[in-house]
XYZ file of C-alpha atoms in Angstrom:
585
model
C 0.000 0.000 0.000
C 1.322 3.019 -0.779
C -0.343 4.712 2.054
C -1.094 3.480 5.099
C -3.774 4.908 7.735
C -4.873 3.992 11.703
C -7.964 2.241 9.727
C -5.267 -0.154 7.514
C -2.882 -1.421 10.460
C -6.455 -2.218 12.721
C -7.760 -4.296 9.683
C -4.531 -6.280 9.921
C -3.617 -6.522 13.529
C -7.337 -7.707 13.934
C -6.480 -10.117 11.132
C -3.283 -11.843 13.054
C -5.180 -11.362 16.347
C -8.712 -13.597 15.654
C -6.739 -16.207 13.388
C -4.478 -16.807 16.328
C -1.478 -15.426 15.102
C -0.690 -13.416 18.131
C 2.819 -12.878 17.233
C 2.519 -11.581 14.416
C -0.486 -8.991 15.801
C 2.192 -8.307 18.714
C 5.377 -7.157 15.699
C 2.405 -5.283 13.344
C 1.577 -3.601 16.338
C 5.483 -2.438 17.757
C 5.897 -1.170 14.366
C 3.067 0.714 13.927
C 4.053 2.213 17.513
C 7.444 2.691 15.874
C 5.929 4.730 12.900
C 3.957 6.989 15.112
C 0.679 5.644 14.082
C -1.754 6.718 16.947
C -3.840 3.246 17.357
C -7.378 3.357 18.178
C -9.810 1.363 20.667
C -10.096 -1.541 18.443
C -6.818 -1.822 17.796
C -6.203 -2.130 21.853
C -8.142 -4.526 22.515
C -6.816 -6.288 19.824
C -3.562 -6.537 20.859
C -4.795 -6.781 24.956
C -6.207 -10.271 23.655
C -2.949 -11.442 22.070
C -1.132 -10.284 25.202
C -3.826 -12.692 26.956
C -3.114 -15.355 24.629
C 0.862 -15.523 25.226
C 0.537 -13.883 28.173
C 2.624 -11.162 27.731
C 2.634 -9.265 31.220
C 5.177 -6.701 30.341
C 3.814 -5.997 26.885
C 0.083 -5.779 28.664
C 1.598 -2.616 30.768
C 2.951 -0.892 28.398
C -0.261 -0.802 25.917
C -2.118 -0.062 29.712
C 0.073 2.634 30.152
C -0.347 3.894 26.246
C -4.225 3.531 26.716
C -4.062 6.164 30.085
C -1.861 8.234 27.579
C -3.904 8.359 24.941
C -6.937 9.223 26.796
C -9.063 5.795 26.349
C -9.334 5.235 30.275
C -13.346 4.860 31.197
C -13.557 2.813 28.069
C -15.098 -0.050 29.727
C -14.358 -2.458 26.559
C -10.661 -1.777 27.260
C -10.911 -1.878 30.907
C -12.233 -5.117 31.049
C -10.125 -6.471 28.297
C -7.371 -5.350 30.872
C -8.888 -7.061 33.541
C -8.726 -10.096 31.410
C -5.147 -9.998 30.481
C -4.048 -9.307 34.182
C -5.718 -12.686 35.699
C -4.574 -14.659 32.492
C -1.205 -13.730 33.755
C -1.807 -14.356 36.589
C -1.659 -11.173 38.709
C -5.126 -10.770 39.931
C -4.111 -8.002 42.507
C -3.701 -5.864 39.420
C -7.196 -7.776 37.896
C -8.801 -6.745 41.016
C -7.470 -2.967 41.290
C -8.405 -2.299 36.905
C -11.909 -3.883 37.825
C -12.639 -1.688 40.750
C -11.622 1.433 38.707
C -14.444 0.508 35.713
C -17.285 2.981 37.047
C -19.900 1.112 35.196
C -18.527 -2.635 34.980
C -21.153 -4.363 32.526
C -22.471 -7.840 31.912
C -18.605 -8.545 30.217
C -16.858 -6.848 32.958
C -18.657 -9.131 35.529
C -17.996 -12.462 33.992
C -14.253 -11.668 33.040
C -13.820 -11.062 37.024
C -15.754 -14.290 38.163
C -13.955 -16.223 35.244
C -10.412 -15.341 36.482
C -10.743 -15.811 40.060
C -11.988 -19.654 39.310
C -8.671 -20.472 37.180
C -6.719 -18.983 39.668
C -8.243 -21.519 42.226
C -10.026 -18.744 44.153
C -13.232 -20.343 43.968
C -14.645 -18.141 47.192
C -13.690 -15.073 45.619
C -15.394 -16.088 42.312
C -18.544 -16.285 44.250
C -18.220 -13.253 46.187
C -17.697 -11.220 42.357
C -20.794 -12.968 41.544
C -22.728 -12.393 44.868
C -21.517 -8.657 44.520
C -22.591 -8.718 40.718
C -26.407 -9.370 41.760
C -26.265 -6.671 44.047
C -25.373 -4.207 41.551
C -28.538 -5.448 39.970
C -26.278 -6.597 36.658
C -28.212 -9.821 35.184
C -25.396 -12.592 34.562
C -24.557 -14.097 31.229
C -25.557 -17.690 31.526
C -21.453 -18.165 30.709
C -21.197 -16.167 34.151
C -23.837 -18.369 35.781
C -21.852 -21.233 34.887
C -18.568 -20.370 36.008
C -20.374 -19.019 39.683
C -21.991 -23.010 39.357
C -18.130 -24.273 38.789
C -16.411 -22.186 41.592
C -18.846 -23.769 43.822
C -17.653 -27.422 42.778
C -14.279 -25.875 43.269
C -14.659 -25.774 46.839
C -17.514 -28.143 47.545
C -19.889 -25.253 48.233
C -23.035 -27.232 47.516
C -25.333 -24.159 49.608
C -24.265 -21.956 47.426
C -24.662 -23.979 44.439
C -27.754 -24.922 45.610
C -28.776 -20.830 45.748
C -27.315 -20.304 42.417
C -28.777 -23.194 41.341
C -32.404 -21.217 42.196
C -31.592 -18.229 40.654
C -30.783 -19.780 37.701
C -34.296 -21.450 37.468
C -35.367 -17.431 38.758
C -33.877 -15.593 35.009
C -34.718 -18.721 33.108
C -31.155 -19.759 32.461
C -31.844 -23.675 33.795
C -32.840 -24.844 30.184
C -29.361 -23.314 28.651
C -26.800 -26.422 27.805
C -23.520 -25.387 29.714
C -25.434 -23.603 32.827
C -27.253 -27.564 32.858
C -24.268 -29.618 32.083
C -22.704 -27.689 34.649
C -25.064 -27.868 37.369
C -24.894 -31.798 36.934
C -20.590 -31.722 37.548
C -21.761 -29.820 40.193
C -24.000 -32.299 42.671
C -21.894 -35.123 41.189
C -18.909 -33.435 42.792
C -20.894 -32.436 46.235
C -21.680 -35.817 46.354
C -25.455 -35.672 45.709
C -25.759 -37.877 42.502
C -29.383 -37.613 42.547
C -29.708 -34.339 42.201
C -27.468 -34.435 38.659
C -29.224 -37.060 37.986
C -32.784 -34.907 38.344
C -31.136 -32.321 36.440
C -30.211 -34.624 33.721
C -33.898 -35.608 33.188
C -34.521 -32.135 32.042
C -35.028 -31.690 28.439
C -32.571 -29.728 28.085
C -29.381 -31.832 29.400
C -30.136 -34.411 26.316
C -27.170 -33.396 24.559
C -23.757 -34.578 24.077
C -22.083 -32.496 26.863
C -25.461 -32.800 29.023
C -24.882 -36.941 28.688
C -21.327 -36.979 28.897
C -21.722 -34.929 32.639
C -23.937 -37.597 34.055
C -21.795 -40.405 33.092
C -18.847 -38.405 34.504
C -20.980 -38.082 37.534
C -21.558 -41.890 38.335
C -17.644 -42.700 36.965
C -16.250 -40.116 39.372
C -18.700 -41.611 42.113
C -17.585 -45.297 41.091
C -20.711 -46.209 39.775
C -19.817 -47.704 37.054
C -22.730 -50.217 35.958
C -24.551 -46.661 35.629
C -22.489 -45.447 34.108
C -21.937 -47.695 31.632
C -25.784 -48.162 30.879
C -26.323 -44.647 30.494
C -22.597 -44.404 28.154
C -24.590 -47.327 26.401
C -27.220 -45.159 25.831
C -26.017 -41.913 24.214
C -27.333 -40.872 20.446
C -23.516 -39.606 20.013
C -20.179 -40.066 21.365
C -17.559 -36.986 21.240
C -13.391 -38.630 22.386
C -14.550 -36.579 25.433
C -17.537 -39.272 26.453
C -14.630 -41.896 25.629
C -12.308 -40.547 27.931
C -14.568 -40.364 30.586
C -15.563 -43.871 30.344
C -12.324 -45.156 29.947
C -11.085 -42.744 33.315
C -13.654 -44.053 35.204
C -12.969 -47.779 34.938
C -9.116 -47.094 35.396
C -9.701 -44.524 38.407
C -11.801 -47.787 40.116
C -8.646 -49.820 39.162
C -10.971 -52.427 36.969
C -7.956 -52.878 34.867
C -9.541 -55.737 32.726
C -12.722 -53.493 31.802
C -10.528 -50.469 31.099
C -8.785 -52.817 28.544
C -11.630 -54.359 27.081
C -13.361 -50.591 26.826
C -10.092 -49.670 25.177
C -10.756 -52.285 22.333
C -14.246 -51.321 21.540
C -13.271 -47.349 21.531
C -10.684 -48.448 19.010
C -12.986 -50.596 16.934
C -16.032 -47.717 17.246
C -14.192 -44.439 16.322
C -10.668 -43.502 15.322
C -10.477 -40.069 17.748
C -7.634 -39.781 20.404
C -6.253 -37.309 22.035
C -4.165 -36.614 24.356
C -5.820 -37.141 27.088
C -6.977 -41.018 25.901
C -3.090 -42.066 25.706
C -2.236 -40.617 28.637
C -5.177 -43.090 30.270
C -3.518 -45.591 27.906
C -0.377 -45.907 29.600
C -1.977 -45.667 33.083
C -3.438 -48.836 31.999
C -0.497 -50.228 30.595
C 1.971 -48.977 34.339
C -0.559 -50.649 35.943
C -1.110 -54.224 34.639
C 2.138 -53.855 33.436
C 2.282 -54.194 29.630
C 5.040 -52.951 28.012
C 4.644 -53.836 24.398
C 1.289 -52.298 24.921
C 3.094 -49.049 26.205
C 5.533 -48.879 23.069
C 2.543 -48.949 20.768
C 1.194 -45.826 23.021
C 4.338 -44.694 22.820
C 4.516 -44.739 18.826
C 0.986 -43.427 18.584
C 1.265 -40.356 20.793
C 4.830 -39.713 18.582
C 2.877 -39.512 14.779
C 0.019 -37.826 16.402
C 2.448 -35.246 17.895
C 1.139 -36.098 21.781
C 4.311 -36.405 22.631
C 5.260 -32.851 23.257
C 2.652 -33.171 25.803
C 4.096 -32.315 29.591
C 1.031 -35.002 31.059
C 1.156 -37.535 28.059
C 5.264 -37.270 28.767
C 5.125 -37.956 32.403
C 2.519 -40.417 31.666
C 4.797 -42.816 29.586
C 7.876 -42.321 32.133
C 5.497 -43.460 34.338
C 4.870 -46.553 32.673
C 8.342 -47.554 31.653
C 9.045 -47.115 35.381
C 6.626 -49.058 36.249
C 7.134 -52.001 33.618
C 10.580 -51.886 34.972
C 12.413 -50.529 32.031
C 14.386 -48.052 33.487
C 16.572 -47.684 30.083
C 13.888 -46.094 28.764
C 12.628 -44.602 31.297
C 15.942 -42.606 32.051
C 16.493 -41.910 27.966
C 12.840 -40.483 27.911
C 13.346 -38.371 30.684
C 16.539 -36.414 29.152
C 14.310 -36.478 25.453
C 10.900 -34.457 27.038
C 9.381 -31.985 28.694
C 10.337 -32.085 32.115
C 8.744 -30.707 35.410
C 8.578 -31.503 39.000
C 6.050 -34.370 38.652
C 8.937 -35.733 35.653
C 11.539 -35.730 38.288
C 9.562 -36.945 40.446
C 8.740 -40.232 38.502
C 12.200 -41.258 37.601
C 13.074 -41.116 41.014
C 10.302 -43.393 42.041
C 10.916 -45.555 39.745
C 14.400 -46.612 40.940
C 13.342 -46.310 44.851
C 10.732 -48.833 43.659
C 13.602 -51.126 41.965
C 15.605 -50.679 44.947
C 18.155 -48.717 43.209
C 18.037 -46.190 45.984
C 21.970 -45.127 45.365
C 21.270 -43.908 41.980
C 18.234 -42.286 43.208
C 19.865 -40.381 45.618
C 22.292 -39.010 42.363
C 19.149 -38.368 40.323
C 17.767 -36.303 43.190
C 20.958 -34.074 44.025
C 20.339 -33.050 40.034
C 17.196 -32.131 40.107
C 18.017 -29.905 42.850
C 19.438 -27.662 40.463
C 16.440 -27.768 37.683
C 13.788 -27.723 39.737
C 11.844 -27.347 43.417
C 11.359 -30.654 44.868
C 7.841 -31.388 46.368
C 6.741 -32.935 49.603
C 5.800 -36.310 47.689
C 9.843 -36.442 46.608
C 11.132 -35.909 49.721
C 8.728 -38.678 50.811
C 10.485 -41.176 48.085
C 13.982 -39.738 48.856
C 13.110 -40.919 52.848
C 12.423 -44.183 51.738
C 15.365 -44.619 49.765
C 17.599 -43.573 52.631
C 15.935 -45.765 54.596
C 16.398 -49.389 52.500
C 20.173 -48.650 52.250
C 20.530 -47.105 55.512
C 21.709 -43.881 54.666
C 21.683 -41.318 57.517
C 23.768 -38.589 56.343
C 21.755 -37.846 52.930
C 18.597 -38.315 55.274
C 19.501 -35.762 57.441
C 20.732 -33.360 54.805
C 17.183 -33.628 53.338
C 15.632 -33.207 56.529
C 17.888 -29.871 56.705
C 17.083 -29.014 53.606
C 13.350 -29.263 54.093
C 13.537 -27.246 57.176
C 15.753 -24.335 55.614
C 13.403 -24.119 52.747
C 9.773 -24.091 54.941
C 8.508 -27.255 53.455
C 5.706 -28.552 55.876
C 6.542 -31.054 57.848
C 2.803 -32.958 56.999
C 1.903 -36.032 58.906
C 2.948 -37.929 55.484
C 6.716 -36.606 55.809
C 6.722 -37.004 59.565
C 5.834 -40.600 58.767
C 8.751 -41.049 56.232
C 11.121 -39.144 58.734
C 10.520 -41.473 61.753
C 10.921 -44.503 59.164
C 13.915 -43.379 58.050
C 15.140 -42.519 60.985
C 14.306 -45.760 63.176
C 15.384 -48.285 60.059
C 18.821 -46.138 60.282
C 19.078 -47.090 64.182
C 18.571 -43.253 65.107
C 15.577 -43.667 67.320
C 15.913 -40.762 69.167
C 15.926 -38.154 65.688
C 12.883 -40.669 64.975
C 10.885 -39.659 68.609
C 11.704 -36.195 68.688
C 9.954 -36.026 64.764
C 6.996 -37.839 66.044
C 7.134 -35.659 69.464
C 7.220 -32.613 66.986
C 4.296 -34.096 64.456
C 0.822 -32.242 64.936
C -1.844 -33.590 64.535
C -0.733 -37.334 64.227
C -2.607 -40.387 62.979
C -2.421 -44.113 63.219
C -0.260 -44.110 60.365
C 2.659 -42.189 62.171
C 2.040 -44.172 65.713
C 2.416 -47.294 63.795
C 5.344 -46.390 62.435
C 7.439 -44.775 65.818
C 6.327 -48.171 67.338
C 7.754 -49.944 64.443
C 10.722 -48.381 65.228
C 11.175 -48.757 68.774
C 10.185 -52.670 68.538
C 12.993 -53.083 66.020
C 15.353 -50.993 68.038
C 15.108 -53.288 70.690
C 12.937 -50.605 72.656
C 9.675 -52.261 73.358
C 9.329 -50.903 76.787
C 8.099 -47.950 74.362
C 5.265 -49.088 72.874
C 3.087 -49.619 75.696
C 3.698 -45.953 76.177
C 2.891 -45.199 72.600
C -0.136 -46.999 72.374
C -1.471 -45.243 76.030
C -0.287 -42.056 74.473
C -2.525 -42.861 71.080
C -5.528 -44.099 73.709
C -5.600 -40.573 75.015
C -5.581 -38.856 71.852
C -8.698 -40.874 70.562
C -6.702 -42.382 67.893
C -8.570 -45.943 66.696
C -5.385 -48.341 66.189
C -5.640 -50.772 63.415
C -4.409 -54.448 62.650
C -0.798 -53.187 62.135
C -1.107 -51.667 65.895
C -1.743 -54.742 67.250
C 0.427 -56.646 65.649
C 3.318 -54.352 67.279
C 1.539 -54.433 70.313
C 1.789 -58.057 70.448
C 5.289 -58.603 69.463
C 6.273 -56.004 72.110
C 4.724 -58.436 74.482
C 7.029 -61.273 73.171
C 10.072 -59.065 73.455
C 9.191 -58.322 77.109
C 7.609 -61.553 78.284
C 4.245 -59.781 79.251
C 1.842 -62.650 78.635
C -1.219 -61.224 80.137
C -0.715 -57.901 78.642
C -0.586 -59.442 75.159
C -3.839 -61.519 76.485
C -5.780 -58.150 76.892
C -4.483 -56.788 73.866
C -5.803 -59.909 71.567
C -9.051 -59.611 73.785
C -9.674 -56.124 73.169
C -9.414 -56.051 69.398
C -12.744 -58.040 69.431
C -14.399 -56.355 72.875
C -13.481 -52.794 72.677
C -12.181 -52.250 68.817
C -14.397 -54.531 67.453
C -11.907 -56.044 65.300
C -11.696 -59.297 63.483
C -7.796 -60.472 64.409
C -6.058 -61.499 61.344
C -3.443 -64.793 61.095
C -0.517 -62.650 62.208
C -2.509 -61.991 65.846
C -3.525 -65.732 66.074
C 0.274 -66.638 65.460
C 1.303 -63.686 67.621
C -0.381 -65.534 70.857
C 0.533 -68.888 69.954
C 4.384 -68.052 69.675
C 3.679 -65.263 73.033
C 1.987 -68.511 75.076
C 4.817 -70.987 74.031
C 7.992 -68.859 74.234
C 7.096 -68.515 77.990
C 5.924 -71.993 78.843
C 2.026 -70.884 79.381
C 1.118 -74.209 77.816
C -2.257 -74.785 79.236
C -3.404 -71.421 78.066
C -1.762 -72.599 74.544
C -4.012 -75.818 74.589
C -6.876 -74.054 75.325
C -6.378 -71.324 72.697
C -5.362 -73.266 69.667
C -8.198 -75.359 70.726
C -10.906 -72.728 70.721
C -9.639 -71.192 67.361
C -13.129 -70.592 65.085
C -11.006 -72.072 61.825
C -8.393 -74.751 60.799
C -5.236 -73.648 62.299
C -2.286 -72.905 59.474
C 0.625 -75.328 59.020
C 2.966 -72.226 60.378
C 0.803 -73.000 63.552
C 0.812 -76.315 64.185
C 4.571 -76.120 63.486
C 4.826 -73.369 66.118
C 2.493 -75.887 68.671
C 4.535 -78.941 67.779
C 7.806 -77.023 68.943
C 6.730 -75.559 72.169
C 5.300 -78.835 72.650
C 8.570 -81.058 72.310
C 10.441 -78.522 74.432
C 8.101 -78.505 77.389
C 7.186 -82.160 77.165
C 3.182 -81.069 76.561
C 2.441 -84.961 75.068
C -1.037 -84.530 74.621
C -1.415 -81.315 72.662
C 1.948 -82.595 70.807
C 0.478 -85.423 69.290
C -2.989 -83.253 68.484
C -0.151 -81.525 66.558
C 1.472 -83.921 65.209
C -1.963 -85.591 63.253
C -3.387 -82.543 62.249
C 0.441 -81.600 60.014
C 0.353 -85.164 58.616
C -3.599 -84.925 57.992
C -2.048 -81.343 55.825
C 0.694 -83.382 54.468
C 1.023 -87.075 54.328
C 3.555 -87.187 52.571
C 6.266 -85.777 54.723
C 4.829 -87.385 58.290
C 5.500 -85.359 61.258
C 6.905 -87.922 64.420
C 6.267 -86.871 68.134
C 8.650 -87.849 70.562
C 10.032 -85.888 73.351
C 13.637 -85.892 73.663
C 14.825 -85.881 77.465
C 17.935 -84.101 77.588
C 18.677 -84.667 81.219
């Protein structure tokens, strides 16, 4: 053109900007700067919605601080397309402070605000924007309506989703597809499946996305034969009703049905995406399959899924898991990597037992990335099977100079490490520290003392976890018991067994049963041995009436040694047990 005007360079940036070519908008738009074109409104917010889409913070001021210069503030259009740009990135004090100068924030304005706030994960701010909105007497967009509905799931505000939910019905925004499709994720997620399920009914939620939420709704509550009936039942199937088929049966861990639902989505439509491999190779980590996984693997790299941060961390998961760490370590250095990345490679050599080379892996990632709670809890364990205390305490350190929280889930890992690297004393002044605790943690600081030869402190630990109100569980008792072989406290370890069924209201497991017979023999109680093996409501074990069989030879208990004796040969007659006692005076 041999002239250009402020009319020519809007036609194109607006070009580049709605075909997605935001860079391109972004250089048009420097260099019409650079030519001392003045740009107008349109051409603002324009390149205000390419800054959203790359999210161009520092850009995004500068055209704010051209727009005060030029004399467009009060121009609620650009206002609220700076509002928008400010959450995208991610700053929503500076949202917050542009919205509250708009004097007369519209419909737009108003769902921008509420919109932001919920992908920030302030899902109680979204709903006080909204709650503020109908004060102002501004009628919401059903789009707005929506996003209130989803900032309730957010938090699991089903009151207020249940109000909203009303004034829907009130401006006669109910019957509209994503308020209703909503509204169903909505219940499903508070828990009350019933109520999706009565908003399903509606004639409105017969749709694609309206079925596709209800079946998400019984998968996510595992209830899958629903789920599957209703699946059955849909006029049309987008890869999204797929996925959420397929998600459900792998998030119940049905492993077989996710595979055979696999086959039929391959023979019934050819659409995947990313999101379908990535469930792909959870199934194929989990059963393990590797030749499966390489297939997923191949797919995901023609289809370009690859590039892919979750599909990535997805198949190092599964090579990790199928026990090809090769692969798993050459895939790591090839992709995409994050925290959750890191992450995976390292528990997939603390699960081999290759906890050296995780403890390398981890001292590089320290300089790529910020390690998270869950790796410090894999690093623990890894310093814990080779008994490495000096690493352990370094990350313990290095958890403490960095503010990580000390959760009851590292606290646990701590005191594990801690106790399996003889240091029970670290280990009790961690649990001492721990608040709240749960059985979890007692378990394992009584773990620790019983295999530190310090079972004088479990009966302390287990009054201690009395007073708290802490429920102990099988594990508990099955401390509590060996602790009472250690120490020779028959009658102690009597209460104990007794109370599981009295107090607890516990069904003991093999390991209790074979916890009294070896606490009654060790110390000679013989009679009370007699009469408890013989009062046992099943077939005692082989381990047993070895155990019996022993104690009986070396107390001379003739009777119950012979009982013994025919009930291991009636279990195997082919290797006949003999009773005879041996007198070694």
């Amino acid at each position: 053109m041999p002239r250009r005007d402020g009319g020519s360079w809007n036609a194109m940036i607006t070009a580049f900007s709605r075909n997605g070519c935001t860079e391109d908008a972004l250089d048009l738009f420097a260099e019409m700067n650079g030519e001392g074109v003045f740009a107008s409104e349109v051409t603002f917010a324009s390149v205000l919605g390419s800054c959203g889409d790359v999210l161009e913070l520092w850009l995004s001021r500068q055209v704010h601080g051209l727009i005060v210069k030029y004399g467009y503030s009060g121009n609620v259009i650009l206002e609220s397309s700076l509002v928008d740009v400010y959450g995208k990135c991610g700053v929503m004090i500076d949202a917050r402070r542009m919205f509250d100068e708009i004097k007369n924030p519209n419909d737009v304005s108003w769902n921008v605000i509420v919109r932001r706030y919920l992908e920030m994960g302030e899902g109680n701010e979204a709903i006080g924007m909204f709650s503020r909105m109908l004060r102002m007497n501004v009628k919401p967009m059903s789009y707005t309506v929506s996003n209130a509905i989803l900032a309730c799931s957010s938090f699991g505000g089903v009151r207020e989703g249940v109000q909203i939910h009303g004034f829907s019905i009130k401006i006669n925004v109910e019957q509209d597809e994503v308020v209703s499709s909503t509204l169903i994720g909505m219940y499903a997620k508070c828990g009350d499946v019933e109520g999706a399920r009565k908003i399903f009914e509606l004639s409105c939620s017969k749709t694609v996305i309206g079925y596709t939420s209800m079946v998400s709704a019984y998968a996510t509550s595992g209830r899958m034969l629903e789920a599957r009936e209703l699946f059955d039942e849909m006029p049309e199937r987008t890869v999204i009703s797929w996925n959420v088929m397929l998600a459900g049966y792998t998030r119940s861990l049905d492993w077989e049905k996710a595979l055979e639902f696999l086959l039929l989505m391959r023979r019934k439509t050819k659409d995947m995406d990313h999101v379908t491999v990535g469930l792909i190779l959870n199934i194929c980590a989990a059963i393990p399959d590797i030749d499966l996984g390489k297939q997923a693997h191949g797919y995901a790299y023609r289809h370009g899924y690859y590039s892919n941060i979750s599909v990535g961390n997805s198949l190092l998961d599964m090579y990790g898991k199928c026990g090809n760490l090769t692969s798993a370590r050459n895939w790591f250095y090839n992709m995409s990597r994050d925290g959750v990345s890191w992450n995976a490679l390292l528990t997939s050599y603390a699960r081999r037992g290759l906890s050296e080379q995780a403890m390398l892996i981890f001292w590089k990632m320290l300089g790529e990335t910020k390690p998270s709670k869950f790796t410090f809890g894999t690093m623990l364990a890894a310093c814990a099977n080779i008994f490495a205390i000096q690493p352990g305490k370094q990350i313990h350190a290095f958890m403490i100079r960095h503010g990580y929280d000390l959760d009851i889930v590292v606290s646990g890992a701590l005191v594990d490490m801690y106790s399996k690297c003889r240091h029970v004393e670290y280990a009790m002044r961690v649990f001492n520290e721990a608040s709240p605790k749960d059985v979890i943690l007692f378990n394992s600081t009584i773990l620790g003392c019983l295999h530190n030869g310090m079972s004088g402190n479990v009966v302390q630990l287990l009054e201690e976890m009395e007073k708290e109100r802490i429920k102990p569980d099988h594990n508990t008792f099955r401390s509590a018991l060996q602790a009472c072989i250690c120490d020779g406290r028959v009658e102690l370890g009597r209460q104990y067994f007794e109370s599981m069924r009295e107090k607890h209201f516990m069904l003991p497991h093999l390991e209790h049963y074979e916890c009294m017979i070896e606490l009654y023999g060790e110390y000679g109680f013989m009679d009370e041995l007699e009469l408890f093996v013989g009062s046992l409501s099943f077939e005692p074990t082989a381990a047993m009436l070895i155990k019996v069989f022993d104690y009986s030879r070396k107390y001379k208990k003739l009777k119950l040694g012979e009982w013994a004796c025919d009930r291991l040969n009636e279990l195997n007659p082919l290797v006949p047990f003999r009773f005879e006692i041996v007198d070694n005076t």
